[in-house]
PDB file of C-alpha atoms and ligand atoms in Angstrom:
ATOM      1  CA  MET A1081      -0.923   6.416 -16.692  1.00 79.00           C
ATOM      2  CA  ARG A1082       1.250   6.075 -14.245  1.00 94.00           C
ATOM      3  CA  LYS A1083      -0.757   7.040 -10.600  1.00 96.00           C
ATOM      4  CA  LYS A1084       0.692   9.087  -7.286  1.00 98.00           C
ATOM      5  CA  ILE A1085      -0.660   7.799  -4.324  1.00 98.00           C
ATOM      6  CA  VAL A1086      -0.235   8.388  -0.542  1.00 98.00           C
ATOM      7  CA  ALA A1087      -1.728   5.922   1.423  1.00 98.00           C
ATOM      8  CA  ALA A1088      -2.868   5.407   5.332  1.00 98.00           C
ATOM      9  CA  ASN A1089      -2.556   2.662   7.112  1.00 98.00           C
ATOM     10  CA  TRP A1090      -3.836   2.972  10.457  1.00 98.00           C
ATOM     11  CA  LYS A1091      -2.986  -0.318  12.045  1.00 98.00           C
ATOM     12  CA  MET A1092      -4.930  -1.133  14.831  1.00 98.00           C
ATOM     13  CA  ASN A1093      -4.857   2.112  15.988  1.00 98.00           C
ATOM     14  CA  LEU A1094      -7.605   4.553  16.470  1.00 98.00           C
ATOM     15  CA  THR A1095     -11.331   4.146  18.381  1.00 98.00           C
ATOM     16  CA  LEU A1096     -14.486   5.110  16.143  1.00 98.00           C
ATOM     17  CA  ASN A1097     -14.661   8.251  17.199  1.00 98.00           C
ATOM     18  CA  GLU A1098     -10.640   9.130  17.401  1.00 98.00           C
ATOM     19  CA  GLY A1099     -10.904   8.120  13.664  1.00 98.00           C
ATOM     20  CA  ALA A1100     -13.755  10.272  12.428  1.00 98.00           C
ATOM     21  CA  GLU A1101     -12.165  12.997  14.125  1.00 98.00           C
ATOM     22  CA  LEU A1102      -8.796  12.520  12.258  1.00 98.00           C
ATOM     23  CA  VAL A1103     -10.256  12.350   9.017  1.00 98.00           C
ATOM     24  CA  ASN A1104     -12.190  15.298   9.615  1.00 97.00           C
ATOM     25  CA  GLU A1105      -8.634  17.118  10.308  1.00 97.00           C
ATOM     26  CA  ILE A1106      -6.972  15.640   6.936  1.00 97.00           C
ATOM     27  CA  PHE A1107     -10.641  17.047   5.161  1.00 96.00           C
ATOM     28  CA  LYS A1108      -9.254  20.740   6.829  1.00 95.00           C
ATOM     29  CA  GLY A1109      -6.360  20.938   5.430  1.00 96.00           C
ATOM     30  CA  LEU A1110      -6.375  18.408   2.145  1.00 96.00           C
ATOM     31  CA  PRO A1111      -5.013  20.445  -1.009  1.00 95.00           C
ATOM     32  CA  VAL A1112      -6.238  19.945  -4.399  1.00 91.00           C
ATOM     33  CA  LEU A1113      -5.018  17.445  -6.027  1.00 93.00           C
ATOM     34  CA  ASN A1114      -4.686  16.314 -10.061  1.00 87.00           C
ATOM     35  CA  GLU A1115      -6.492  13.751 -11.329  1.00 85.00           C
ATOM     36  CA  GLU A1116      -2.647  11.180 -11.253  1.00 93.00           C
ATOM     37  CA  LYS A1117      -2.925  11.686  -7.748  1.00 97.00           C
ATOM     38  CA  LYS A1118      -4.537  10.103  -5.061  1.00 97.00           C
ATOM     39  CA  VAL A1119      -5.252  10.075  -1.179  1.00 98.00           C
ATOM     40  CA  VAL A1120      -5.992   5.940  -0.133  1.00 98.00           C
ATOM     41  CA  ILE A1121      -7.408   5.923   3.849  1.00 98.00           C
ATOM     42  CA  ALA A1122      -7.038   1.834   5.333  1.00 98.00           C
ATOM     43  CA  PRO A1123      -8.726   2.464   8.813  1.00 98.00           C
ATOM     44  CA  PRO A1124      -9.349  -1.004  10.560  1.00 98.00           C
ATOM     45  CA  TYR A1125     -12.547  -3.125   9.250  1.00 98.00           C
ATOM     46  CA  LEU A1126     -14.806  -2.035  11.902  1.00 98.00           C
ATOM     47  CA  HIS A1127     -14.023   1.939  10.771  1.00 98.00           C
ATOM     48  CA  ILE A1128     -14.894   0.661   7.146  1.00 98.00           C
ATOM     49  CA  VAL A1129     -18.148   2.001   6.874  1.00 98.00           C
ATOM     50  CA  GLN A1130     -18.199   5.253   9.133  1.00 98.00           C
ATOM     51  CA  THR A1131     -14.693   6.033   7.271  1.00 98.00           C
ATOM     52  CA  GLY A1132     -16.702   5.310   3.911  1.00 98.00           C
ATOM     53  CA  GLU A1133     -19.405   7.473   5.009  1.00 98.00           C
ATOM     54  CA  GLN A1134     -17.342  10.220   5.810  1.00 98.00           C
ATOM     55  CA  LEU A1135     -15.261   9.658   2.050  1.00 97.00           C
ATOM     56  CA  ALA A1136     -18.458   9.933   0.009  1.00 95.00           C
ATOM     57  CA  GLY A1137     -18.094  11.561  -3.082  1.00 89.00           C
ATOM     58  CA  MET A1138     -14.376  12.426  -3.121  1.00 92.00           C
ATOM     59  CA  ILE A1139     -12.803  11.734  -6.210  1.00 90.00           C
ATOM     60  CA  ASP A1140      -9.402  11.886  -4.921  1.00 94.00           C
ATOM     61  CA  VAL A1141      -9.667  10.300  -0.972  1.00 97.00           C
ATOM     62  CA  CYS A1142     -10.212   6.545  -1.470  1.00 97.00           C
ATOM     63  CA  LEU A1143     -11.652   4.089   0.809  1.00 98.00           C
ATOM     64  CA  GLY A1144      -8.944   1.348   1.917  1.00 98.00           C
ATOM     65  CA  ALA A1145      -8.489  -1.835   4.102  1.00 98.00           C
ATOM     66  CA  GLN A1146      -5.697  -3.206   5.471  1.00 98.00           C
ATOM     67  CA  ASN A1147      -6.934  -6.936   4.324  1.00 98.00           C
ATOM     68  CA  CYS A1148      -8.672  -9.004   2.951  1.00 98.00           C
ATOM     69  CA  HIS A1149      -9.444 -13.372   3.478  1.00 98.00           C
ATOM     70  CA  SER A1150      -8.261 -15.373   1.232  1.00 98.00           C
ATOM     71  CA  GLU A1151     -11.379 -17.531   0.552  1.00 98.00           C
ATOM     72  CA  THR A1152     -15.138 -16.509  -0.743  1.00 98.00           C
ATOM     73  CA  SER A1153     -17.151 -17.330   1.886  1.00 98.00           C
ATOM     74  CA  GLY A1154     -17.756 -19.358   4.619  1.00 98.00           C
ATOM     75  CA  ALA A1155     -16.869 -20.780   8.033  1.00 98.00           C
ATOM     76  CA  TYR A1156     -14.051 -18.500   9.090  1.00 98.00           C
ATOM     77  CA  THR A1157     -15.326 -17.114  12.116  1.00 98.00           C
ATOM     78  CA  GLY A1158     -13.994 -13.578  12.526  1.00 97.00           C
ATOM     79  CA  GLU A1159     -12.554 -13.024   8.768  1.00 98.00           C
ATOM     80  CA  VAL A1160     -13.851 -10.612   6.423  1.00 98.00           C
ATOM     81  CA  SER A1161     -14.656 -11.340   2.761  1.00 98.00           C
ATOM     82  CA  ALA A1162     -13.524  -9.007  -0.604  1.00 98.00           C
ATOM     83  CA  ALA A1163     -16.978  -9.355  -1.571  1.00 98.00           C
ATOM     84  CA  MET A1164     -17.923  -7.249   1.794  1.00 98.00           C
ATOM     85  CA  LEU A1165     -15.181  -4.740   1.268  1.00 98.00           C
ATOM     86  CA  LYS A1166     -16.564  -4.171  -1.899  1.00 98.00           C
ATOM     87  CA  SER A1167     -20.139  -3.757  -0.769  1.00 98.00           C
ATOM     88  CA  ALA A1168     -18.923  -1.098   1.793  1.00 98.00           C
ATOM     89  CA  GLY A1169     -17.090   1.041  -1.145  1.00 98.00           C
ATOM     90  CA  VAL A1170     -14.029  -0.513  -0.224  1.00 98.00           C
ATOM     91  CA  GLU A1171     -11.614   0.491  -3.546  1.00 98.00           C
ATOM     92  CA  TYR A1172      -8.276  -0.168  -2.500  1.00 98.00           C
ATOM     93  CA  VAL A1173      -6.518  -3.290  -0.138  1.00 98.00           C
ATOM     94  CA  ILE A1174      -3.563  -4.020   0.894  1.00 98.00           C
ATOM     95  CA  LEU A1175      -2.111  -6.965   0.975  1.00 98.00           C
ATOM     96  CA  GLY A1176       1.054  -9.187   1.576  1.00 98.00           C
ATOM     97  CA  HIS A1177       2.418  -6.542   3.937  1.00 98.00           C
ATOM     98  CA  SER A1178       4.879  -7.954   6.411  1.00 97.00           C
ATOM     99  CA  GLU A1179       2.970  -7.840   9.537  1.00 97.00           C
ATOM    100  CA  ARG A1180       0.604 -10.127   8.171  1.00 98.00           C
ATOM    101  CA  ARG A1181       3.354 -12.373   6.723  1.00 97.00           C
ATOM    102  CA  GLU A1182       5.014 -12.644   9.979  1.00 96.00           C
ATOM    103  CA  TYR A1183       2.181 -12.518  12.885  1.00 97.00           C
ATOM    104  CA  PHE A1184      -0.414 -14.264  10.651  1.00 97.00           C
ATOM    105  CA  LYS A1185       2.021 -16.444   8.627  1.00 97.00           C
ATOM    106  CA  GLU A1186       0.568 -15.306   4.981  1.00 98.00           C
ATOM    107  CA  SER A1187       2.594 -17.078   2.619  1.00 98.00           C
ATOM    108  CA  ASP A1188       3.369 -16.145  -1.054  1.00 98.00           C
ATOM    109  CA  ALA A1189       0.374 -18.488  -1.846  1.00 98.00           C
ATOM    110  CA  THR A1190      -1.754 -17.491   0.294  1.00 98.00           C
ATOM    111  CA  VAL A1191      -1.424 -13.657  -0.375  1.00 98.00           C
ATOM    112  CA  ALA A1192      -1.548 -14.685  -3.991  1.00 98.00           C
ATOM    113  CA  LYS A1193      -5.118 -16.224  -3.303  1.00 98.00           C
ATOM    114  CA  LYS A1194      -5.992 -13.146  -1.755  1.00 98.00           C
ATOM    115  CA  VAL A1195      -4.518 -10.322  -4.299  1.00 98.00           C
ATOM    116  CA  ASN A1196      -7.492 -12.748  -6.765  1.00 98.00           C
ATOM    117  CA  GLN A1197     -10.478 -12.297  -4.195  1.00 98.00           C
ATOM    118  CA  ALA A1198      -9.980  -8.457  -4.414  1.00 98.00           C
ATOM    119  CA  LEU A1199      -9.315  -8.710  -8.351  1.00 98.00           C
ATOM    120  CA  VAL A1200     -12.060 -10.294  -8.876  1.00 98.00           C
ATOM    121  CA  ASN A1201     -14.473  -8.181  -6.796  1.00 98.00           C
ATOM    122  CA  GLU A1202     -12.848  -4.870  -8.422  1.00 98.00           C
ATOM    123  CA  MET A1203     -11.009  -3.695  -6.158  1.00 98.00           C
ATOM    124  CA  GLN A1204      -7.364  -2.439  -6.386  1.00 98.00           C
ATOM    125  CA  VAL A1205      -4.391  -4.116  -5.035  1.00 98.00           C
ATOM    126  CA  ILE A1206      -1.731  -2.766  -2.943  1.00 98.00           C
ATOM    127  CA  PHE A1207       0.599  -5.457  -3.037  1.00 98.00           C
ATOM    128  CA  CYS A1208       3.256  -5.207   0.035  1.00 98.00           C
ATOM    129  CA  CYS A1209       6.798  -6.930  -0.511  1.00 98.00           C
ATOM    130  CA  GLY A1210      10.505  -6.238   1.273  1.00 98.00           C
ATOM    131  CA  GLU A1211      13.006  -7.640   3.201  1.00 97.00           C
ATOM    132  CA  PRO A1212      14.211  -8.082   6.715  1.00 96.00           C
ATOM    133  CA  LEU A1213      17.246  -6.799   7.999  1.00 93.00           C
ATOM    134  CA  GLU A1214      19.087 -10.097   7.276  1.00 94.00           C
ATOM    135  CA  VAL A1215      18.578 -10.525   3.638  1.00 96.00           C
ATOM    136  CA  ARG A1216      19.463  -6.595   3.308  1.00 95.00           C
ATOM    137  CA  ASP A1217      22.643  -6.895   5.569  1.00 92.00           C
ATOM    138  CA  ALA A1218      23.457 -10.631   3.283  1.00 95.00           C
ATOM    139  CA  GLY A1219      23.684  -8.232   0.244  1.00 96.00           C
ATOM    140  CA  THR A1220      20.364 -10.828  -1.238  1.00 98.00           C
ATOM    141  CA  GLN A1221      17.371  -8.090  -1.289  1.00 98.00           C
ATOM    142  CA  ASN A1222      16.723  -8.129  -4.603  1.00 98.00           C
ATOM    143  CA  ASP A1223      16.494 -12.113  -5.279  1.00 98.00           C
ATOM    144  CA  TYR A1224      13.984 -11.710  -2.062  1.00 98.00           C
ATOM    145  CA  VAL A1225      11.799  -9.323  -2.936  1.00 98.00           C
ATOM    146  CA  GLU A1226      12.030 -10.140  -6.721  1.00 98.00           C
ATOM    147  CA  SER A1227      10.577 -13.703  -5.608  1.00 98.00           C
ATOM    148  CA  GLN A1228       7.797 -12.097  -3.742  1.00 98.00           C
ATOM    149  CA  VAL A1229       6.495 -10.023  -6.388  1.00 98.00           C
ATOM    150  CA  LYS A1230       6.940 -13.213  -9.049  1.00 98.00           C
ATOM    151  CA  ALA A1231       4.782 -15.324  -6.213  1.00 98.00           C
ATOM    152  CA  GLY A1232       2.220 -12.866  -5.564  1.00 98.00           C
ATOM    153  CA  LEU A1233       1.508 -11.523  -9.098  1.00 98.00           C
ATOM    154  CA  PHE A1234       2.968 -13.759 -12.064  1.00 98.00           C
ATOM    155  CA  HIS A1235      -0.172 -15.136 -12.473  1.00 98.00           C
ATOM    156  CA  LEU A1236      -1.963 -12.069 -13.553  1.00 98.00           C
ATOM    157  CA  SER A1237      -2.935 -11.460 -17.195  1.00 98.00           C
ATOM    158  CA  ASP A1238      -2.059  -7.712 -17.983  1.00 98.00           C
ATOM    159  CA  GLU A1239      -5.547  -6.292 -17.739  1.00 98.00           C
ATOM    160  CA  GLN A1240      -5.538  -7.647 -14.217  1.00 98.00           C
ATOM    161  CA  LEU A1241      -1.741  -6.400 -13.340  1.00 98.00           C
ATOM    162  CA  LYS A1242      -3.136  -2.568 -14.190  1.00 98.00           C
ATOM    163  CA  ASN A1243      -5.524  -2.694 -11.133  1.00 98.00           C
ATOM    164  CA  VAL A1244      -2.127  -3.588  -8.639  1.00 98.00           C
ATOM    165  CA  VAL A1245       0.099  -0.940  -6.681  1.00 98.00           C
ATOM    166  CA  ILE A1246       3.687  -1.974  -5.520  1.00 98.00           C
ATOM    167  CA  ALA A1247       4.167  -0.634  -1.626  1.00 98.00           C
ATOM    168  CA  TYR A1248       7.751  -1.551  -1.624  1.00 98.00           C
ATOM    169  CA  GLU A1249       8.322  -1.683   2.689  1.00 96.00           C
ATOM    170  CA  PRO A1250      11.702  -2.659   3.682  1.00 96.00           C
ATOM    171  CA  ILE A1251      11.041  -4.808   6.878  1.00 95.00           C
ATOM    172  CA  TRP A1252      13.923  -3.181   8.694  1.00 92.00           C
ATOM    173  CA  ALA A1253      12.139   0.649   8.133  1.00 91.00           C
ATOM    174  CA  ILE A1254       8.865  -0.568   9.010  1.00 86.00           C
ATOM    175  CA  GLY A1255       7.985   1.587  12.697  1.00 81.00           C
ATOM    176  CA  THR A1256      11.181   1.842  13.160  1.00 84.00           C
ATOM    177  CA  GLY A1257      12.128   4.978  12.688  1.00 80.00           C
ATOM    178  CA  ARG A1258      15.213   3.873   9.934  1.00 83.00           C
ATOM    179  CA  VAL A1259      14.718   5.022   6.696  1.00 83.00           C
ATOM    180  CA  ALA A1260      15.692   3.512   3.580  1.00 88.00           C
ATOM    181  CA  SER A1261      18.097   6.093   1.871  1.00 93.00           C
ATOM    182  CA  THR A1262      17.105   7.753  -1.198  1.00 94.00           C
ATOM    183  CA  GLU A1263      19.402   5.632  -3.250  1.00 95.00           C
ATOM    184  CA  GLN A1264      18.354   2.386  -1.352  1.00 96.00           C
ATOM    185  CA  ALA A1265      14.879   3.616  -2.523  1.00 97.00           C
ATOM    186  CA  GLN A1266      15.660   4.561  -6.224  1.00 97.00           C
ATOM    187  CA  ASP A1267      17.807   0.723  -6.564  1.00 98.00           C
ATOM    188  CA  MET A1268      14.894  -1.519  -5.403  1.00 98.00           C
ATOM    189  CA  HIS A1269      12.070   0.451  -6.999  1.00 98.00           C
ATOM    190  CA  ALA A1270      14.067   0.251 -10.541  1.00 98.00           C
ATOM    191  CA  HIS A1271      14.580  -3.240  -9.446  1.00 98.00           C
ATOM    192  CA  ILE A1272      10.944  -3.765  -9.162  1.00 98.00           C
ATOM    193  CA  ARG A1273      10.006  -2.013 -12.060  1.00 98.00           C
ATOM    194  CA  GLY A1274      12.746  -4.299 -14.157  1.00 98.00           C
ATOM    195  CA  VAL A1275      10.795  -7.118 -13.045  1.00 98.00           C
ATOM    196  CA  ILE A1276       7.775  -6.329 -13.891  1.00 98.00           C
ATOM    197  CA  ARG A1277       9.380  -5.121 -17.763  1.00 98.00           C
ATOM    198  CA  ALA A1278      10.830  -8.280 -17.901  1.00 98.00           C
ATOM    199  CA  GLN A1279       7.171 -10.486 -17.472  1.00 98.00           C
ATOM    200  CA  TYR A1280       4.374  -7.690 -18.597  1.00 98.00           C
ATOM    201  CA  GLY A1281       6.635  -5.337 -20.688  1.00 98.00           C
ATOM    202  CA  ASP A1282       7.515  -1.844 -21.340  1.00 98.00           C
ATOM    203  CA  GLU A1283       4.020   0.319 -20.918  1.00 98.00           C
ATOM    204  CA  ALA A1284       2.946  -2.155 -17.667  1.00 98.00           C
ATOM    205  CA  ALA A1285       6.114  -1.316 -16.384  1.00 98.00           C
ATOM    206  CA  GLY A1286       5.571   2.612 -16.715  1.00 98.00           C
ATOM    207  CA  ASP A1287       2.044   2.367 -15.355  1.00 98.00           C
ATOM    208  CA  MET A1288       3.202   0.556 -12.369  1.00 98.00           C
ATOM    209  CA  SER A1289       2.765   2.644  -9.140  1.00 98.00           C
ATOM    210  CA  ILE A1290       5.385   1.788  -6.622  1.00 98.00           C
ATOM    211  CA  LEU A1291       5.038   3.306  -3.042  1.00 98.00           C
ATOM    212  CA  TYR A1292       7.992   3.343  -0.416  1.00 97.00           C
ATOM    213  CA  GLY A1293       6.955   2.469   2.862  1.00 96.00           C
ATOM    214  CA  GLY A1294       8.712   2.033   6.337  1.00 94.00           C
ATOM    215  CA  SER A1295       9.215   5.548   8.304  1.00 92.00           C
ATOM    216  CA  CYS A1296       8.250   7.592   5.698  1.00 95.00           C
ATOM    217  CA  LYS A1297       7.632  10.935   7.279  1.00 96.00           C
ATOM    218  CA  PRO A1298       7.181  14.897   6.722  1.00 97.00           C
ATOM    219  CA  THR A1299      10.980  15.018   6.925  1.00 96.00           C
ATOM    220  CA  ASN A1300      11.900  12.972   4.382  1.00 96.00           C
ATOM    221  CA  ALA A1301       8.757  12.138   2.276  1.00 97.00           C
ATOM    222  CA  ALA A1302       9.556  14.888  -0.099  1.00 97.00           C
ATOM    223  CA  GLU A1303      12.925  13.454  -1.055  1.00 97.00           C
ATOM    224  CA  LEU A1304      11.672  10.245  -1.581  1.00 97.00           C
ATOM    225  CA  PHE A1305       9.311  10.880  -3.522  1.00 97.00           C
ATOM    226  CA  SER A1306      11.262  12.798  -6.211  1.00 97.00           C
ATOM    227  CA  CYS A1307      13.263   9.626  -6.637  1.00 97.00           C
ATOM    228  CA  ALA A1308      12.023   8.697 -10.669  1.00 97.00           C
ATOM    229  CA  ASP A1309      10.490   5.479  -9.356  1.00 98.00           C
ATOM    230  CA  VAL A1310       8.799   6.430  -6.107  1.00 98.00           C
ATOM    231  CA  ASP A1311       5.508   6.939  -6.912  1.00 98.00           C
ATOM    232  CA  GLY A1312       4.159   8.168  -3.150  1.00 98.00           C
ATOM    233  CA  GLY A1313       3.940   6.382   0.152  1.00 98.00           C
ATOM    234  CA  LEU A1314       2.004   3.654   2.138  1.00 98.00           C
ATOM    235  CA  ILE A1315       2.366   5.353   5.576  1.00 98.00           C
ATOM    236  CA  GLY A1316       1.702   3.753   9.085  1.00 97.00           C
ATOM    237  CA  GLY A1317       2.661   5.986  12.119  1.00 96.00           C
ATOM    238  CA  ALA A1318       2.916   9.299  10.321  1.00 98.00           C
ATOM    239  CA  SER A1319      -0.913   8.725   9.218  1.00 98.00           C
ATOM    240  CA  LEU A1320      -2.357   8.891  12.491  1.00 98.00           C
ATOM    241  CA  LYS A1321      -1.066  11.992  12.976  1.00 98.00           C
ATOM    242  CA  ALA A1322      -3.364  14.697  10.596  1.00 98.00           C
ATOM    243  CA  ALA A1323      -0.564  17.569  10.376  1.00 98.00           C
ATOM    244  CA  GLU A1324       2.362  15.033  10.029  1.00 98.00           C
ATOM    245  CA  PHE A1325      -0.245  13.386   7.305  1.00 98.00           C
ATOM    246  CA  LEU A1326      -1.338  16.529   5.012  1.00 98.00           C
ATOM    247  CA  ASP A1327       2.584  17.570   5.452  1.00 98.00           C
ATOM    248  CA  ILE A1328       3.325  14.124   3.518  1.00 98.00           C
ATOM    249  CA  ILE A1329       0.226  14.083   0.898  1.00 98.00           C
ATOM    250  CA  GLU A1330       1.576  18.380   0.309  1.00 97.00           C
ATOM    251  CA  ALA A1331       4.713  16.276  -1.026  1.00 97.00           C
ATOM    252  CA  MET A1332       3.234  14.276  -3.096  1.00 96.00           C
ATOM    253  CA  ALA A1333       1.228  17.096  -4.183  1.00 95.00           C
ATOM    254  CA  ALA A1334       4.317  19.485  -5.190  1.00 92.00           C
ATOM    255  CA  LEU A1335       5.394  16.517  -7.931  1.00 90.00           C
TER     256      LEU A1335
HETATM  257  P1  PGA B 185       5.795   3.226   9.250  1.00 61.74           P
HETATM  258  O1  PGA B 185       4.792   1.780   8.710  1.00 61.74           O
HETATM  259  O2  PGA B 185       5.451   4.627   8.640  1.00 61.74           O
HETATM  260  O3  PGA B 185       4.798   3.591  10.685  1.00 61.74           O
HETATM  261  O4  PGA B 185       6.786   2.558   9.410  1.00 61.74           O
HETATM  262  C1  PGA B 185       4.491   1.878   7.119  1.00 61.74           C
HETATM  263  C2  PGA B 185       3.768   0.335   7.174  1.00 61.74           C
HETATM  264  O5  PGA B 185       3.857  -0.263   7.830  1.00 61.74           O
HETATM  265  O6  PGA B 185       2.905   0.401   6.142  1.00 61.74           O
END
């Protein structure tokens, strides 16, 4: 069954107190969600235990992380392993975000190793892909995203793939206020689903949740989520304000 998901990526924002307050505000306005609809909150590492305690016992709001390390453990000063995240109650790990790929030089191969770490530790992966502006302008975005999906996921078994969610985030739309049109989003999401279908078959493709990310806001969420192949959103800026994030959750709840 294909899940609908709205995931908050707080990135490097909010102090502990601000994070706790934001979660409390979200709780106050949270609509009732049915079983196939989930909210994920991915705060910075430092918040994870605190946010996890706030979310304890909630079924439809899950704890997420924004990253994990590609190795199991060892001398990697400043890093956090997938097993540590699992031990703190993390259910979803965002991997391959374009900011990680660009600023931290994460290659496709590194992202694939991180995917393995998250899956071995029984967490769900939110696998990010998306093209930069020059690729979109050249019209080669489908090939670009396809190669990211293949490099990051195609080594997985059918069973492992069931624990993966894909987030399409065109880099030119992240934090820029420029949003993909519904047609651009739907076209790419259908393409990604086709790529999954060709490798894993109809059922796996039908069950794959594909989220849209990149300046998703209350003003455009309902329209984006109404696309046949858009199954929710990965939300950056608008997830830092309870009222905006709740409006986006409402747009998913109404589906
Ligand atoms: P944005 O970020 O909503 O601020 O564009 C999305 C993301 O990077 O996950």
